[in-house]
Short mmCIF file of C-alpha atoms in Angstrom, two decimals:
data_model
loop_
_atom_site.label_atom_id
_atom_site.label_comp_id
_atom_site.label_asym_id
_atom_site.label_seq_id
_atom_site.Cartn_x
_atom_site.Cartn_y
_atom_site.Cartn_z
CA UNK A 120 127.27 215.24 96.68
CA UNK A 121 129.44 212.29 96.64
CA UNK A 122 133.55 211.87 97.48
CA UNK A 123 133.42 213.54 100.73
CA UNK A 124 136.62 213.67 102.07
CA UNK A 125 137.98 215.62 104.68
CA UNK A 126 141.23 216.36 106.86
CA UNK A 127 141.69 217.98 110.24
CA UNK A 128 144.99 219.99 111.51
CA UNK A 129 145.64 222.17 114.54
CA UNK A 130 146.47 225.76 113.92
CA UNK A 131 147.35 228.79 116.23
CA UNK A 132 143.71 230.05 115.67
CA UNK A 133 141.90 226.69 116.33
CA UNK A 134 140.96 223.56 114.20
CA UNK A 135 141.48 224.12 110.40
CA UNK A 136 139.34 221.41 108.40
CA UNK A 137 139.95 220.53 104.80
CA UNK A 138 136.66 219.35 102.79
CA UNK A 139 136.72 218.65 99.60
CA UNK A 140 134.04 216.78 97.52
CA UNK A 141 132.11 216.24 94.31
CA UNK A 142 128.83 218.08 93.12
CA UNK A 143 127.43 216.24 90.76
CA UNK A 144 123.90 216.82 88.87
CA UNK A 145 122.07 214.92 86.92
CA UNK A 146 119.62 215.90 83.52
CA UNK A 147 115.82 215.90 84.09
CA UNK A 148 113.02 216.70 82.80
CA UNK A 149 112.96 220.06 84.34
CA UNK A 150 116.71 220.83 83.95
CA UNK A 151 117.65 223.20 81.37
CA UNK A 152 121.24 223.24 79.47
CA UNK A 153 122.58 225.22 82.72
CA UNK A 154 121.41 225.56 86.45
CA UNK A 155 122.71 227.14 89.76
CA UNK A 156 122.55 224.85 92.07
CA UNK A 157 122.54 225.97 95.82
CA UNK A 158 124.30 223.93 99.23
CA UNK A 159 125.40 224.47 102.56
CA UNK A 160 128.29 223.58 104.58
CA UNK A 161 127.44 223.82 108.24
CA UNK A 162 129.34 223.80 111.50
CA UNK A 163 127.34 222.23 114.79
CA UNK A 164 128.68 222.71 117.94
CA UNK A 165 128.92 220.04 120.97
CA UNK A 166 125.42 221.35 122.02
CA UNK A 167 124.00 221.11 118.86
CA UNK A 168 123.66 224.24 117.97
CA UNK A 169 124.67 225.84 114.42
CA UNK A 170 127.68 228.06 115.07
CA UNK A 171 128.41 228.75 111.10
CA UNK A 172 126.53 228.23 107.73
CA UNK A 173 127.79 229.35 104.34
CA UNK A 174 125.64 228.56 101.44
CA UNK A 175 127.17 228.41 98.48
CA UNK A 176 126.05 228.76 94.57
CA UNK A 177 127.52 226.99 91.57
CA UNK A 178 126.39 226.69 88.35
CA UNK A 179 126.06 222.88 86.59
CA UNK A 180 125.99 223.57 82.51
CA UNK A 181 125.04 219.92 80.50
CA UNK A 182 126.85 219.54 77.26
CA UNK A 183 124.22 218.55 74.50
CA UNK A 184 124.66 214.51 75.21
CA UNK A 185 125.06 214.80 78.83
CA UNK A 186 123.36 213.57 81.01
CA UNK A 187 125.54 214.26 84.51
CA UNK A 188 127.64 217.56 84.86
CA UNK A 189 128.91 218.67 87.97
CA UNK A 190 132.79 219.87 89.95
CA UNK A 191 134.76 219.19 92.43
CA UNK A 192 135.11 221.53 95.71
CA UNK A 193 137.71 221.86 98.45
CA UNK A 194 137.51 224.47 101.28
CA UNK A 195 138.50 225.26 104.26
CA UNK A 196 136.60 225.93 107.16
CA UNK A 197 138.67 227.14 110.51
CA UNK A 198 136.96 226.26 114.15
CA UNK A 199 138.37 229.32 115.85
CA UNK A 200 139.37 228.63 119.83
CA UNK A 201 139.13 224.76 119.34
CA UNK A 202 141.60 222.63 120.61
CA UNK A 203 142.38 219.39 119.23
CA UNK A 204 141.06 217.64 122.63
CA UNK A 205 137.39 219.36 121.56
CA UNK A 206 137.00 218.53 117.84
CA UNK A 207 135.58 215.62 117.88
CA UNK A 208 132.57 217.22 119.60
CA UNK A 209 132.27 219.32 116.48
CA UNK A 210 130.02 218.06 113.57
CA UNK A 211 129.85 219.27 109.53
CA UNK A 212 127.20 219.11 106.96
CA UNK A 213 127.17 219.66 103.60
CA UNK A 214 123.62 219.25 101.60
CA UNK A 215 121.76 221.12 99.23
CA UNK A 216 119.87 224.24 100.23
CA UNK A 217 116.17 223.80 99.58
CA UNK A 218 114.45 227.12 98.55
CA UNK A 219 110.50 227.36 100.23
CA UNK A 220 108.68 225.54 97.93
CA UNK A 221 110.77 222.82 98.17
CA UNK A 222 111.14 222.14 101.73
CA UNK A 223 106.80 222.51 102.13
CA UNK A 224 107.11 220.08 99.41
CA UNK A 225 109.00 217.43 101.18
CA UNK A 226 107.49 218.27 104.32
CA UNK A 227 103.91 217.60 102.95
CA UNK A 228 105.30 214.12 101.63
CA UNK A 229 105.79 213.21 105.08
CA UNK A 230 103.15 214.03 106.56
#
């Protein structure tokens, strides 16, 4: 994920925040000509606690010499009832969704 950018504007409903950024993949030895990839964007709340998470799917297809594909995303995500005066207690992430495997992978690395 790389060129995060993002923009923040008061609307009638709440806080209405403009992402946009780059998914970018890159050929291993695994990686087929075409995978789905899988990520998140997340809303926390001042007391840390997830209030919204939409994982999204997109699918990354390598030309025969390539060796990064990827796109480029923009959403919009709405914080319904905030005012301006409360987002900044608001957090986002965006990251890739790990399936299972993957996270008891990474979590036996660090142990």
């Amino acid at each position: 994920l790389l060129n995060l950018a993002s923009d923040c504007r008061e609307v009638d409903e709440g806080i209405d925040v403009d992402l946009s950024f780059d998914v970018l993949a890159e050929r291993g030895a695994a990686v087929s000509d075409a995978e789905e990839l899988e990520y998140f964007v997340a809303t926390v709340g001042p007391d840390d606690q997830i209030l919204a998470k939409e994982v999204l799917r997109g699918d990354v297809t390598f030309a025969e010499d390539e060796q990064r594909a990827g796109w480029h995303e923009d959403l919009t995500l709405r914080l319904p009832s905030v005012t301006a005066g409360e987002a900044a207690g608001y957090r986002l992430y965006v990251g890739f969704q790990l399936d299972d495997a993957e996270l008891e992978r990474r979590r036996e690395t660090l142990r």
